[in-house]
XYZ file of C-alpha atoms in Angstrom:
558
model
C -2.236 174.056 -165.472
C -1.960 170.805 -164.802
C -3.276 168.749 -167.222
C -6.683 167.689 -166.778
C -6.421 164.276 -168.643
C -4.138 163.043 -166.648
C -4.643 160.710 -163.537
C -3.074 162.592 -159.630
C -0.691 160.176 -158.570
C -2.547 158.479 -156.248
C -0.475 157.981 -151.777
C 1.699 154.686 -151.990
C -0.407 152.983 -149.139
C 1.893 152.929 -146.399
C 2.528 157.070 -145.952
C -1.895 157.231 -147.253
C -2.349 154.430 -143.368
C 0.013 156.942 -141.031
C -0.388 159.424 -142.120
C -4.721 159.428 -141.169
C -4.645 156.702 -138.818
C -2.969 159.138 -135.819
C -5.352 161.263 -137.229
C -8.172 160.489 -136.540
C -7.235 158.310 -133.061
C -6.597 161.950 -131.750
C -9.341 163.944 -133.088
C -11.028 160.906 -130.903
C -9.532 161.246 -128.244
C -9.708 164.585 -127.335
C -13.659 164.498 -127.648
C -13.477 162.201 -125.426
C -11.429 165.051 -122.945
C -13.816 167.907 -123.968
C -17.478 164.994 -122.315
C -15.366 164.567 -119.118
C -12.814 167.426 -118.103
C -12.591 171.297 -118.296
C -10.221 173.097 -120.409
C -8.051 176.103 -121.155
C -8.919 178.556 -123.597
C -5.347 180.329 -124.358
C -5.295 183.784 -124.043
C -5.524 185.782 -127.917
C -5.391 189.171 -127.200
C -2.684 191.114 -129.530
C -1.075 193.956 -128.549
C -1.304 197.361 -129.740
C 0.366 199.392 -131.954
C -0.330 196.940 -134.860
C 0.964 197.677 -138.014
C 1.197 198.288 -141.809
C 1.143 194.625 -143.005
C -1.185 193.635 -140.098
C -3.747 195.882 -141.290
C -3.185 194.920 -144.588
C -3.950 191.607 -143.696
C -6.483 192.348 -142.114
C -8.992 193.613 -145.326
C -7.648 190.532 -147.092
C -9.194 187.953 -144.038
C -12.179 190.304 -144.093
C -12.154 189.892 -147.750
C -12.627 185.734 -146.629
C -14.786 186.431 -144.188
C -17.552 188.216 -145.927
C -17.616 185.052 -148.608
C -17.888 182.466 -145.764
C -22.064 183.103 -146.148
C -22.533 179.035 -145.003
C -22.863 177.796 -141.737
C -21.371 173.922 -141.767
C -17.546 174.668 -143.476
C -18.367 174.117 -147.278
C -18.164 177.937 -147.848
C -14.739 178.795 -145.893
C -13.128 181.050 -148.189
C -9.229 181.988 -148.461
C -8.258 184.670 -150.747
C -4.246 186.300 -151.705
C -3.537 189.952 -153.311
C -1.709 189.672 -155.987
C -0.042 191.936 -158.782
C 1.122 189.948 -161.593
C 0.541 193.719 -163.612
C -2.846 194.859 -162.370
C -3.894 193.925 -159.471
C -5.671 190.229 -158.944
C -7.790 189.420 -156.176
C -7.616 185.085 -156.579
C -9.793 182.974 -154.165
C -10.449 179.298 -152.903
C -13.744 177.919 -151.020
C -13.240 174.711 -149.133
C -16.494 173.319 -150.732
C -18.296 175.042 -153.814
C -18.907 174.023 -157.172
C -18.721 176.477 -160.252
C -21.446 177.797 -160.403
C -21.467 179.287 -156.550
C -17.839 179.859 -157.068
C -18.508 182.254 -160.126
C -21.377 183.700 -158.292
C -18.691 184.189 -155.021
C -16.745 186.058 -158.038
C -19.639 188.531 -159.244
C -20.519 189.607 -155.047
C -16.582 190.818 -154.466
C -16.554 192.144 -158.065
C -19.431 194.232 -156.870
C -18.436 194.891 -153.421
C -15.126 196.127 -154.890
C -16.239 198.031 -157.180
C -18.959 200.050 -154.639
C -16.316 200.764 -152.904
C -13.797 201.795 -155.652
C -16.414 204.013 -156.949
C -17.169 206.515 -154.547
C -15.933 210.047 -153.324
C -13.642 210.151 -150.980
C -16.910 212.812 -149.768
C -19.122 209.711 -149.738
C -16.578 207.400 -147.819
C -16.706 210.458 -145.296
C -19.349 208.440 -143.543
C -18.774 205.451 -142.040
C -21.367 203.993 -140.550
C -25.184 203.944 -140.458
C -26.419 207.377 -139.470
C -27.117 207.894 -143.149
C -29.250 205.442 -145.251
C -28.133 205.835 -148.590
C -24.175 206.045 -147.786
C -21.917 204.224 -148.769
C -21.089 202.686 -145.544
C -24.657 201.285 -145.539
C -25.032 200.184 -149.597
C -21.854 197.827 -148.369
C -22.960 196.788 -145.263
C -26.475 195.252 -146.551
C -25.056 193.779 -149.627
C -22.778 191.675 -147.377
C -25.383 190.985 -145.105
C -27.762 189.719 -148.159
C -25.042 187.863 -149.167
C -24.643 186.348 -146.423
C -28.129 185.882 -144.463
C -28.399 182.175 -144.142
C -25.416 182.447 -141.341
C -26.314 185.461 -140.128
C -30.500 184.827 -139.667
C -28.395 181.638 -136.841
C -26.611 184.654 -135.340
C -30.113 186.465 -134.955
C -31.592 182.698 -134.079
C -29.361 182.314 -131.242
C -29.796 185.814 -130.122
C -33.707 184.808 -129.431
C -33.192 182.008 -127.780
C -31.135 183.330 -125.029
C -33.356 186.768 -124.631
C -35.728 184.669 -121.939
C -32.788 183.137 -119.680
C -30.663 186.570 -119.973
C -33.488 188.746 -118.932
C -34.422 187.233 -116.221
C -31.156 186.631 -114.795
C -31.009 190.288 -115.244
C -34.614 191.018 -113.122
C -33.065 188.721 -110.233
C -30.034 190.286 -109.435
C -31.885 193.782 -108.683
C -28.641 195.915 -109.439
C -28.080 198.800 -110.871
C -25.725 197.440 -113.290
C -28.178 194.520 -114.164
C -31.039 196.790 -114.555
C -28.873 198.534 -117.399
C -28.005 195.268 -119.080
C -31.936 194.660 -119.286
C -32.005 197.924 -120.911
C -29.747 196.811 -123.274
C -31.740 193.453 -123.717
C -34.704 194.605 -124.419
C -33.083 197.030 -126.916
C -31.737 193.792 -127.946
C -35.406 192.035 -128.513
C -37.298 194.696 -129.765
C -34.647 195.553 -132.801
C -34.743 191.562 -134.121
C -38.427 191.930 -133.574
C -38.364 194.163 -136.131
C -37.209 192.082 -138.699
C -39.425 190.089 -140.965
C -39.804 186.652 -140.793
C -37.821 184.561 -142.887
C -37.611 185.065 -146.317
C -35.917 182.078 -149.628
C -35.131 184.294 -152.227
C -32.290 186.695 -153.357
C -34.862 189.599 -152.705
C -36.641 189.173 -150.525
C -32.562 188.431 -148.400
C -32.352 192.456 -150.170
C -35.116 193.034 -147.752
C -34.280 192.188 -144.597
C -30.668 192.985 -144.540
C -32.582 195.859 -144.787
C -33.973 195.927 -142.141
C -31.170 194.190 -139.841
C -29.319 197.477 -140.472
C -31.295 198.694 -137.314
C -30.128 195.367 -135.273
C -26.689 196.234 -136.106
C -26.639 199.722 -135.064
C -28.583 198.655 -132.112
C -25.482 196.046 -131.697
C -23.253 198.641 -132.162
C -23.897 201.107 -129.508
C -24.286 198.883 -127.080
C -21.116 197.431 -127.721
C -19.982 201.919 -127.289
C -21.817 201.231 -123.272
C -20.970 199.677 -119.809
C -23.551 196.374 -121.312
C -20.297 195.434 -123.446
C -18.334 195.263 -120.311
C -20.881 193.778 -118.200
C -22.007 190.322 -120.779
C -17.741 189.423 -121.059
C -18.212 189.189 -117.106
C -21.225 187.180 -117.185
C -19.973 184.680 -119.582
C -16.938 184.085 -117.818
C -18.719 183.395 -114.473
C -21.535 181.420 -115.367
C -19.619 179.111 -118.158
C -19.312 175.615 -116.444
C -17.264 172.633 -117.262
C -18.720 170.799 -120.601
C -22.027 173.871 -121.889
C -21.454 177.717 -122.621
C -24.100 179.005 -120.610
C -26.836 181.759 -122.307
C -24.386 184.577 -121.398
C -21.944 182.761 -123.630
C -24.542 182.251 -126.682
C -25.572 185.971 -126.315
C -22.117 187.509 -126.631
C -20.832 185.287 -128.768
C -23.841 186.010 -131.401
C -23.742 189.124 -130.994
C -20.038 189.083 -131.741
C -21.197 187.572 -134.882
C -22.886 189.908 -136.389
C -21.376 192.898 -134.927
C -18.096 191.504 -137.400
C -20.280 191.953 -139.829
C -20.250 195.712 -138.383
C -16.434 195.578 -138.353
C -15.609 194.561 -141.796
C -17.066 196.774 -143.353
C -15.821 199.913 -141.606
C -11.795 197.677 -142.401
C -13.340 198.216 -145.823
C -13.533 201.761 -146.039
C -10.392 202.709 -144.745
C -8.229 201.081 -146.820
C -9.961 202.126 -149.202
C -9.480 205.953 -148.231
C -5.728 203.707 -147.556
C -4.478 201.983 -150.508
C -7.662 203.025 -153.209
C -5.057 201.130 -155.934
C -6.668 198.371 -154.615
C -9.944 199.201 -156.038
C -9.760 201.067 -159.076
C -7.900 198.799 -162.122
C -8.701 194.805 -160.924
C -9.561 191.063 -161.217
C -11.087 188.531 -159.322
C -10.019 185.155 -160.428
C -11.013 181.535 -158.225
C -9.852 178.163 -157.997
C -11.892 175.240 -158.619
C -12.383 173.729 -155.035
C -11.068 170.103 -154.653
C -12.850 167.528 -155.541
C -13.704 164.865 -152.202
C -10.716 162.143 -152.118
C -11.106 158.270 -151.944
C -11.616 157.073 -147.958
C -8.115 155.927 -146.304
C -8.133 152.707 -145.357
C -6.532 152.186 -142.148
C -7.207 149.891 -139.279
C -9.979 150.832 -136.457
C -8.988 149.442 -133.634
C -6.561 151.358 -130.687
C -4.524 148.212 -131.090
C -3.827 148.201 -134.070
C -3.092 151.470 -134.821
C -1.055 152.073 -131.836
C 1.155 149.098 -133.033
C 1.614 151.051 -136.342
C 2.068 154.041 -134.712
C 5.093 153.710 -132.263
C 7.286 150.722 -132.297
C 7.803 151.359 -128.469
C 5.989 148.714 -126.301
C 5.622 151.237 -123.254
C 3.874 153.699 -125.237
C 1.678 151.230 -126.976
C 0.623 150.128 -123.734
C 0.331 153.655 -122.417
C -2.432 154.424 -125.282
C -4.009 150.968 -124.470
C -4.258 151.285 -121.038
C -6.139 155.330 -121.220
C -7.753 154.217 -123.666
C -9.728 151.267 -121.178
C -9.922 153.503 -119.320
C -12.304 155.542 -120.788
C -14.403 152.875 -121.783
C -14.572 151.757 -118.213
C -16.269 155.323 -117.624
C -18.454 154.450 -121.010
C -16.674 155.846 -124.197
C -15.568 153.912 -126.398
C -13.553 155.298 -128.545
C -12.797 152.239 -131.029
C -17.105 152.873 -131.834
C -15.707 156.300 -132.607
C -12.884 155.156 -134.616
C -15.241 153.270 -136.827
C -18.313 155.387 -137.374
C -15.855 158.204 -138.152
C -14.081 156.678 -140.734
C -16.778 155.109 -142.519
C -16.729 155.943 -146.530
C -19.960 157.621 -146.778
C -18.550 159.796 -144.479
C -14.669 159.872 -144.518
C -13.688 161.536 -147.322
C -11.424 164.628 -147.544
C -10.786 167.305 -149.205
C -8.241 170.166 -149.816
C -8.737 172.981 -147.609
C -9.694 176.836 -149.540
C -5.616 178.165 -148.055
C -3.588 174.864 -149.411
C -5.392 174.793 -152.201
C -5.162 178.501 -152.907
C -1.195 178.024 -152.340
C -1.195 174.992 -154.744
C -2.814 177.038 -157.188
C 0.120 180.537 -157.004
C 3.246 177.497 -156.752
C 1.905 175.441 -160.402
C 1.558 178.621 -161.704
C 5.377 179.706 -160.803
C 5.527 176.028 -162.142
C 4.404 176.284 -165.124
C 5.527 180.002 -165.589
C 9.183 179.586 -164.442
C 8.262 183.503 -163.283
C 7.304 184.112 -159.110
C 3.981 185.189 -159.054
C 3.948 188.402 -157.410
C 2.103 188.895 -154.343
C 0.846 193.003 -153.693
C 3.161 194.812 -151.492
C 5.167 192.124 -151.463
C 7.882 194.018 -150.367
C 6.108 195.481 -147.508
C 3.637 193.649 -146.462
C 5.455 189.865 -147.735
C 3.783 186.985 -149.166
C 0.052 186.171 -147.036
C -2.650 184.123 -147.620
C -5.964 185.566 -145.662
C -9.173 183.500 -144.862
C -12.186 183.728 -142.903
C -11.205 181.217 -140.583
C -8.450 181.302 -138.593
C -6.280 177.847 -139.954
C -7.006 174.708 -139.021
C -4.206 172.361 -137.401
C -3.407 170.215 -140.181
C -3.502 172.982 -142.563
C -0.942 175.898 -140.074
C 1.209 171.876 -139.790
C 1.046 171.984 -143.894
C 2.707 175.335 -144.226
C 5.279 174.798 -141.647
C 6.633 172.318 -143.497
C 6.159 173.393 -147.306
C 9.424 173.426 -147.878
C 9.123 176.633 -150.919
C 6.243 178.162 -149.493
C 7.714 181.058 -147.867
C 3.759 182.226 -147.578
C 2.001 183.387 -144.287
C -1.400 182.664 -143.266
C -3.634 183.284 -140.527
C -2.145 181.537 -136.985
C -3.664 178.645 -136.397
C -6.762 177.748 -133.737
C -5.838 174.228 -133.250
C -8.417 172.657 -134.093
C -8.285 169.590 -135.707
C -10.231 168.242 -138.776
C -9.689 165.230 -140.195
C -11.099 165.152 -143.628
C -8.182 166.762 -144.049
C -6.079 166.073 -148.006
C -2.875 167.729 -149.764
C -2.917 168.772 -152.859
C -3.538 166.376 -155.648
C 0.242 165.858 -157.532
C 1.462 164.105 -161.300
C 3.242 162.929 -162.937
C 4.872 165.153 -165.266
C 5.089 167.239 -161.582
C 7.935 165.338 -160.075
C 6.680 166.362 -156.615
C 5.274 163.171 -155.412
C 8.490 162.870 -153.642
C 8.470 166.519 -151.744
C 4.513 166.016 -150.555
C 5.342 162.851 -149.451
C 8.373 164.614 -147.051
C 5.638 166.992 -146.307
C 3.502 164.296 -144.770
C 5.984 162.516 -142.902
C 6.817 166.005 -141.044
C 2.917 166.465 -140.042
C 2.804 162.847 -139.392
C 5.295 163.099 -136.785
C 4.118 166.540 -135.000
C 0.487 164.446 -134.696
C 1.746 161.571 -133.170
C 3.391 163.774 -130.043
C 0.529 166.156 -130.158
C -1.152 161.900 -129.946
C 1.111 161.478 -126.717
C 0.868 164.685 -124.865
C -2.528 164.625 -124.661
C -2.826 161.046 -122.966
C -0.122 162.452 -120.862
C -1.684 165.488 -119.591
C -5.396 165.069 -120.659
C -5.846 168.745 -121.190
C -6.423 169.800 -124.351
C -7.691 173.086 -126.055
C -10.698 173.684 -127.115
C -12.360 176.524 -128.669
C -16.397 175.990 -129.179
C -16.576 178.359 -131.597
C -13.445 178.608 -134.679
C -14.224 182.302 -134.584
C -14.140 185.163 -132.271
C -16.869 186.352 -129.590
C -15.443 189.044 -128.365
C -13.151 192.372 -129.694
C -9.367 191.056 -129.244
C -8.606 194.760 -127.795
C -11.436 195.749 -125.819
C -9.185 198.599 -123.543
C -8.487 200.217 -127.208
C -12.282 199.929 -128.185
C -14.013 201.061 -124.807
C -11.357 203.225 -123.579
C -11.670 207.645 -123.384
C -8.579 207.325 -126.351
C -10.936 205.485 -128.750
C -14.598 205.551 -127.503
C -15.839 205.929 -130.766
C -15.687 202.947 -133.927
C -14.434 206.311 -135.502
C -11.626 206.486 -133.591
C -10.273 202.944 -133.893
C -10.246 202.989 -137.567
C -8.638 206.155 -137.465
C -6.174 204.873 -136.489
C -5.937 201.461 -138.625
C -1.806 201.553 -138.891
C -1.543 201.150 -135.096
C -5.109 199.064 -134.547
C -5.771 195.411 -135.612
C -8.878 195.772 -136.217
C -9.203 192.207 -137.187
C -9.263 191.275 -133.685
C -12.179 193.246 -133.174
C -13.895 191.205 -136.818
C -13.230 187.328 -135.794
C -14.253 187.360 -132.338
C -12.727 184.747 -130.372
C -14.031 182.541 -127.288
C -11.129 183.318 -125.265
C -12.223 183.713 -121.447
C -10.039 180.946 -119.308
C -11.525 178.385 -118.034
C -10.007 177.238 -114.642
C -8.560 173.583 -114.471
C -11.281 171.610 -112.688
C -14.914 172.939 -110.895
C -14.199 170.842 -108.331
C -12.003 167.947 -106.334
C -10.416 166.331 -110.039
C -12.523 163.329 -110.018
C -10.334 159.849 -109.645
C -8.856 158.042 -112.471
C -8.875 154.047 -112.371
C -5.331 153.945 -113.249
C -2.524 155.900 -112.663
C -2.606 158.287 -114.935
C 1.536 159.088 -113.686
C 1.485 155.422 -114.117
C 0.745 156.618 -118.110
C 2.713 159.091 -117.560
C 6.172 158.179 -116.355
C 5.855 155.288 -119.593
C 5.285 158.159 -122.425
C 8.101 160.051 -121.083
C 10.474 157.275 -119.561
C 9.737 156.058 -123.408
C 10.292 159.523 -124.565
C 13.917 159.659 -124.468
C 13.320 163.246 -123.231
C 10.857 165.178 -125.262
C 10.703 168.243 -124.425
C 7.533 168.212 -126.257
C 6.210 166.485 -123.550
C 6.876 168.958 -120.077
C 3.439 170.488 -118.337
C 4.267 173.118 -118.452
C 3.387 173.323 -122.830
C -0.504 174.124 -122.485
C -1.330 174.651 -126.201
C -2.616 171.728 -127.733
C -4.803 170.601 -129.857
C -8.071 171.753 -130.560
C -10.873 169.784 -131.551
C -13.651 171.844 -132.940
C -17.499 171.318 -132.012
C -18.082 174.896 -133.421
C -20.242 176.965 -135.793
C -18.586 175.423 -138.800
C -19.779 171.233 -138.841
C -17.667 169.860 -136.008
C -15.784 166.076 -136.918
C -17.022 167.099 -140.801
C -13.254 168.433 -142.076
C -14.291 171.480 -142.791
C -17.487 170.737 -145.782
C -20.669 169.211 -145.359
C -19.927 166.514 -148.136
């Protein structure tokens, strides 16, 4: 382990300035695009026929999900399943103290033992048809632990009932009338829940009551209501805000994800019982917040350090001036976002967990073995898809060789690399990784300015099953059918409900700009020396997060 009495080696001022300036600037200009432009979201649906590797990785992701109990990003949790001898479940969270991490540890042990102690006969009931089944008990335990987040999804359901029910009544079609009955069923199921509780015992009680709501949602997902809701969400989404239909669909999907998660846990227990037999659970302490980076907080200063090319600097300044004439003050946003009281970067859970594993390997001079490494590779799962900066860190780390969840491309600027110490001798390696990340972020800044159409995801989590044809086809009309073919269908695509509806590029004629976008694009392209990454055919851009987990707080409220 690192010598806790030694001080971390700080980043050089040059690296710190050059890294954070384009990151925060990128955050601000994408935020400006979201206020004024229609965006296109990527199609995240996956192919059928998933491998054993994908099903195992799905299980690891679900372990993270059931520990991500609060909104705001602090409780985002990453897991790795290691096998140095016995099975070791090792996890890290964005920002939990030791007491909270110990509570998570005890909870995970409880869930794994519930499944491990269950007989094969008890595992046959993989739904809520029997009140005392292992499925019901595990789901109830998970709901109780995650109640702070779950009650927010239930509140979101309540907010949409009135609008959606009235819309169905006005429609008067047979499909709308059928959907109205589904909404009424949902409303009644929510109405049977007790009022908000404040202690753990009451969470257990209301979690018991919530089983009925999840059963109702499960049944609606197996009915035409699911397709009706999907189409309404697609049709009624406007430029800047998600409609009540979209929010209803997202809230239902997030609640249903817990039902599906227990399906995944039970299926994994049946398939790989050794994971639930002889194991230990350990955590990595969350990082403390880093110092507020000292950086330039105005466009001209950042542009001058971002590039020495005059044409590119002028293009940046013209673009920001254009936004200011439209009422968006990027320089003010830069100053607001970088105030010391709110700009304290943390090490995100996946990166913190990776650092723990690599540090262990260096200090023992032995490679840490992951469970089933020959079949499943070295994998770190997480409760959320990997953010933009974490994805780049894993991509450019020279010695990681560890896979993570595909990135949702959301950008959190309150991010930092793990600490290094004098005896590590890793200062140069860290600088090299950050330099490569910096180059990618700079390119993304210019690409966003040129195209002005970044992709965003309102929610980090998903909104609908990623394989709806598998879930609702005649070949898989029941979730049991999906789980029984677990090696063939990726249940992670069911659980991570994704906001993947495709929006049109524009809801009407494009608003004329007060300066020539062609001039800016030409200047950037000419200065780029033919960089292929700026092609207009490349439509996957950095995403800024406006999701349920805290917007611009870097993945944790500090």
